Amino acid sequence: QVMLVESGGGLVQAGGSLRLSCVASGRTFTQDNMGWFRQAPGKEREFVATIEWKDSSTTYTNSVKGRFTISRDNVKNTLYLQMNSLKPEDTAIYYCASAFLMPITTRVDYWGQGTQVTVSS
């Protein structure tokens, strides 16, 4: 059974940092593009960042560029999102996602259950 399990969310003050983790299990994910989405209350789920399987190149949504860093450890089957200089508008449920060979902005094969990030002003 394939599972993505996020952790690391919590409550932090504006300007603070959090590191999200997503552990993938059930098979290897070395050929999966992986990334993060988020959904704020009353809003649609939006793309945050992705890292490609073949060369670890990264892409970010404009609002997090320079503040968030996505990375992956294929030995540990784990995806990370380092979030610095957090703002109240970053408050959302953050979801891990994977797609075999395809960009996650095109298709998501697996979703995690989500982890809540709350940034207070």
XYZ file of N, CA and C in Angstrom:
363
model
N 0.843 -1.186 0.000
C 0.000 0.000 0.000
C 0.886 1.247 0.000
N 0.686 2.097 -0.984
C 1.478 3.316 -1.096
C 0.903 4.380 -0.164
N 1.790 5.003 0.590
C 1.358 6.069 1.500
C 2.361 7.208 1.498
N 1.844 8.419 1.641
C 2.649 9.611 1.870
C 2.197 10.178 3.210
N 3.137 10.351 4.131
C 2.778 10.820 5.469
C 3.593 12.055 5.801
N 2.893 13.176 5.975
C 3.542 14.445 6.300
C 3.676 14.618 7.805
N 4.651 15.423 8.180
C 4.825 15.843 9.564
C 5.569 17.160 9.590
N 5.603 17.784 10.757
C 6.379 19.001 10.917
C 5.580 20.285 10.968
N 4.290 20.196 10.740
C 3.477 21.397 10.828
C 3.324 21.868 12.263
N 2.736 23.049 12.412
C 2.529 23.581 13.750
C 2.200 25.046 13.724
N 2.268 25.654 14.903
C 2.005 27.073 15.073
C 3.323 27.815 15.241
N 3.507 28.875 14.474
C 4.749 29.639 14.538
C 4.416 31.113 14.345
N 5.231 31.970 14.915
C 5.032 33.409 14.736
C 5.567 33.858 13.378
N 5.032 34.937 12.889
C 5.513 35.500 11.632
C 7.017 35.744 11.727
N 7.711 35.395 10.634
C 9.164 35.498 10.609
C 9.873 34.236 11.040
N 9.124 33.287 11.580
C 9.712 32.035 12.041
C 9.886 31.022 10.927
N 10.314 29.828 11.326
C 10.611 28.766 10.366
C 9.970 27.450 10.795
N 9.681 26.631 9.802
C 9.241 25.256 10.017
C 9.837 24.394 8.925
N 10.017 23.116 9.228
C 10.476 22.158 8.230
C 9.475 21.020 8.139
N 8.853 20.900 6.996
C 7.917 19.814 6.767
C 8.647 18.611 6.185
N 8.196 17.430 6.556
C 8.725 16.191 6.007
C 7.573 15.363 5.449
N 7.885 14.565 4.448
C 6.898 13.655 3.863
C 7.612 12.333 3.599
N 7.210 11.309 4.335
C 7.811 9.986 4.162
C 6.924 9.155 3.238
N 7.525 8.654 2.179
C 6.807 7.825 1.205
C 7.092 6.351 1.475
N 6.079 5.537 1.385
C 6.257 4.112 1.622
C 5.395 3.310 0.660
N 5.704 2.040 0.547
C 4.940 1.151 -0.316
C 5.656 0.786 -1.599
N 6.546 1.657 -2.030
C 7.406 1.372 -3.199
C 8.464 2.458 -3.230
N 9.407 2.342 -4.169
C 10.415 3.388 -4.297
C 9.840 4.545 -5.122
N 10.331 5.740 -4.854
C 9.830 6.937 -5.511
C 10.930 7.643 -6.296
N 11.961 6.903 -6.677
C 13.103 7.533 -7.335
C 12.767 8.091 -8.714
N 11.695 7.607 -9.332
C 11.276 8.140 -10.633
C 9.999 8.958 -10.527
N 9.692 9.417 -9.330
C 8.521 10.271 -9.134
C 8.944 11.722 -8.980
N 8.251 12.602 -9.675
C 8.339 14.007 -9.338
C 7.511 14.202 -8.074
N 8.025 14.982 -7.158
C 7.329 15.160 -5.888
C 7.229 16.640 -5.555
N 6.284 16.961 -4.691
C 6.143 18.369 -4.357
C 5.132 18.615 -3.264
N 4.846 19.897 -3.079
C 3.933 20.346 -2.037
C 2.857 21.252 -2.623
N 1.655 21.062 -2.110
C 0.531 21.945 -2.364
C 0.047 22.448 -1.012
N -0.777 23.484 -1.028
C -1.388 23.952 0.216
C -2.801 24.441 -0.056
N -3.599 24.389 1.000
C -4.976 24.864 0.906
C -5.310 25.680 2.138
N -5.583 26.952 1.919
C -5.976 27.850 3.000
C -7.493 27.789 3.160
N -7.994 28.177 4.340
C -9.447 28.138 4.561
C -10.200 28.954 3.521
N -11.199 28.341 2.920
C -12.021 29.038 1.947
C -11.393 29.221 0.579
N -10.219 28.621 0.384
C -9.534 28.771 -0.907
C -9.280 27.403 -1.538
N -8.978 27.431 -2.824
C -8.661 26.188 -3.519
C -7.230 25.765 -3.200
N -6.994 24.475 -3.379
C -5.638 23.967 -3.188
C -4.730 24.565 -4.268
N -3.525 24.989 -3.864
C -2.602 25.609 -4.804
C -1.230 24.953 -4.733
N -0.539 25.003 -5.864
C 0.812 24.483 -5.973
C 1.771 25.357 -5.178
N 2.736 24.726 -4.495
C 3.747 25.464 -3.750
C 5.138 25.247 -4.347
N 5.544 23.986 -4.482
C 6.900 23.696 -4.956
C 6.972 22.257 -5.449
N 7.928 22.025 -6.358
C 8.149 20.672 -6.832
C 9.631 20.422 -7.070
N 10.030 19.160 -6.996
C 11.396 18.745 -7.280
C 11.330 17.543 -8.214
N 12.093 17.611 -9.314
C 12.005 16.577 -10.337
C 12.898 15.395 -10.003
N 12.456 14.219 -10.481
C 13.176 13.004 -10.137
C 14.493 12.883 -10.884
N 14.563 13.370 -12.143
C 15.728 13.041 -12.967
C 16.939 13.913 -12.681
N 16.724 15.168 -12.233
C 17.878 16.024 -11.998
C 17.730 16.894 -10.751
N 16.681 16.622 -9.978
C 16.396 17.387 -8.754
C 16.232 18.880 -8.998
N 15.847 19.255 -10.204
C 15.566 20.673 -10.435
C 14.288 21.047 -9.689
N 14.206 22.308 -9.287
C 13.095 22.752 -8.440
C 12.336 23.909 -9.077
N 11.076 23.994 -8.729
C 10.209 25.083 -9.175
C 9.344 25.501 -7.999
N 9.150 26.822 -7.870
C 8.363 27.350 -6.751
C 7.294 28.308 -7.272
N 6.205 28.395 -6.544
C 5.259 29.449 -6.822
C 5.879 30.775 -6.399
N 5.506 31.847 -7.051
C 6.183 33.134 -6.839
C 6.141 33.601 -5.379
N 5.055 33.336 -4.691
C 4.892 33.884 -3.349
C 5.842 33.262 -2.318
N 6.482 32.140 -2.635
C 7.387 31.508 -1.670
C 8.844 31.517 -2.130
N 9.103 32.012 -3.311
C 10.484 32.039 -3.822
C 11.383 32.824 -2.885
N 12.552 32.253 -2.591
C 13.493 32.912 -1.710
C 13.246 32.654 -0.236
N 12.096 32.059 0.097
C 11.776 31.763 1.495
C 11.672 30.267 1.759
N 11.170 29.512 0.779
C 10.981 28.068 0.935
C 12.020 27.322 0.104
N 12.446 26.165 0.601
C 13.370 25.307 -0.129
C 12.861 23.871 -0.084
N 12.690 23.290 -1.261
C 12.260 21.893 -1.344
C 13.474 21.008 -1.600
N 13.489 19.838 -0.999
C 14.585 18.892 -1.206
C 14.058 17.476 -1.010
N 14.865 16.504 -1.414
C 14.451 15.110 -1.263
C 15.646 14.240 -0.928
N 15.398 13.171 -0.214
C 16.410 12.179 0.116
C 15.875 10.845 -0.394
N 16.386 10.395 -1.539
C 15.854 9.176 -2.151
C 16.211 7.921 -1.365
N 17.267 7.980 -0.583
C 17.620 6.819 0.242
C 16.576 6.639 1.336
N 16.148 7.750 1.919
C 15.155 7.699 2.991
C 13.731 7.785 2.472
N 13.564 7.939 1.128
C 12.217 8.087 0.556
C 11.462 9.234 1.221
N 12.165 10.339 1.431
C 11.593 11.459 2.178
C 11.729 12.753 1.399
N 10.664 13.533 1.431
C 10.606 14.858 0.822
C 10.558 15.890 1.934
N 11.207 17.026 1.723
C 11.245 18.086 2.732
C 10.785 19.418 2.140
N 10.311 20.281 3.023
C 10.052 21.667 2.666
C 10.508 22.533 3.824
N 11.612 23.216 3.631
C 12.110 24.168 4.619
C 11.434 25.507 4.366
N 10.729 25.996 5.374
C 9.985 27.248 5.226
C 10.548 28.281 6.182
N 11.100 29.345 5.639
C 11.671 30.435 6.429
C 10.877 31.708 6.198
N 11.091 32.670 7.084
C 10.422 33.977 6.969
C 8.925 33.812 6.734
N 8.323 32.983 7.537
C 6.909 32.661 7.346
C 6.024 33.882 7.567
N 4.951 33.941 6.797
C 3.998 35.043 6.857
C 2.612 34.487 7.215
N 1.745 35.315 7.778
C 0.388 34.830 8.085
C -0.318 34.248 6.862
N -0.033 34.785 5.692
C -0.683 34.268 4.479
C -0.170 32.891 4.065
N 0.852 32.373 4.748
C 1.304 31.000 4.497
C 0.469 29.984 5.275
N -0.414 30.479 6.132
C -1.266 29.585 6.906
C -2.139 28.736 5.988
N -2.041 27.415 6.145
C -2.778 26.492 5.281
C -2.505 25.056 5.731
N -3.246 24.148 5.151
C -2.893 22.731 5.255
C -1.959 22.428 4.094
N -0.813 21.835 4.393
C 0.181 21.532 3.374
C 0.129 20.041 3.052
N 0.057 19.755 1.747
C -0.067 18.390 1.268
C 1.153 17.992 0.436
N 1.649 16.820 0.698
C 2.695 16.206 -0.103
C 2.035 15.496 -1.288
N 2.710 15.500 -2.438
C 2.145 14.879 -3.632
C 3.241 14.235 -4.458
N 2.872 13.187 -5.194
C 3.841 12.532 -6.080
C 3.176 12.169 -7.399
N 4.012 12.109 -8.449
C 3.532 11.717 -9.781
C 4.640 10.955 -10.480
N 4.344 9.766 -10.960
C 5.337 8.934 -11.634
C 5.636 9.502 -13.012
N 6.854 9.991 -13.197
C 7.399 10.510 -14.457
C 6.738 11.803 -14.962
N 5.598 12.166 -14.415
C 4.870 13.338 -14.898
C 5.049 14.506 -13.932
N 4.922 15.743 -14.420
C 4.939 16.888 -13.502
C 3.734 16.820 -12.567
N 3.918 17.179 -11.301
C 2.785 17.116 -10.376
C 1.757 18.202 -10.676
N 2.143 19.183 -11.459
C 1.170 20.193 -11.876
C 0.259 19.667 -12.981
N 0.625 18.519 -13.561
C -0.204 17.890 -14.589
C -1.086 16.799 -13.999
N -0.485 15.998 -13.116
C -1.218 14.865 -12.554
C -0.591 14.493 -11.227
N -1.411 14.194 -10.249
C -0.944 13.694 -8.958
C -1.441 12.257 -8.787
N -0.484 11.359 -8.540
C -0.848 9.956 -8.323
C -1.210 9.684 -6.860
N -0.461 10.292 -5.953
C -0.694 10.064 -4.537
C -0.636 11.384 -3.770
N -1.523 11.501 -2.787
C -1.558 12.641 -1.876
C -1.310 12.168 -0.455
N -0.662 13.028 0.330
C -0.607 12.791 1.753
C -1.885 13.291 2.408
N -1.965 13.093 3.718
C -3.181 13.476 4.446
C -3.179 14.956 4.842
N -2.022 15.587 4.759
C -1.916 17.006 5.062
C -1.395 17.273 6.463
N -0.728 18.411 6.610
C -0.258 18.870 7.913
C -0.548 20.361 8.023
N -1.075 20.776 9.165
C -1.505 22.154 9.352
C -0.321 23.058 9.704
N -0.221 24.158 8.996
C 0.756 25.206 9.310
C -0.030 26.477 9.618
N 0.202 27.031 10.799
C -0.471 28.255 11.207
C 0.582 29.282 11.587
N 0.519 30.450 10.948
C 1.476 31.523 11.207
C 0.721 32.685 11.833
N 1.100 33.040 13.048
C 0.430 34.133 13.747
C 1.166 35.442 13.507
N 0.398 36.523 13.504
C 0.999 37.844 13.241
C 1.454 38.514 14.521
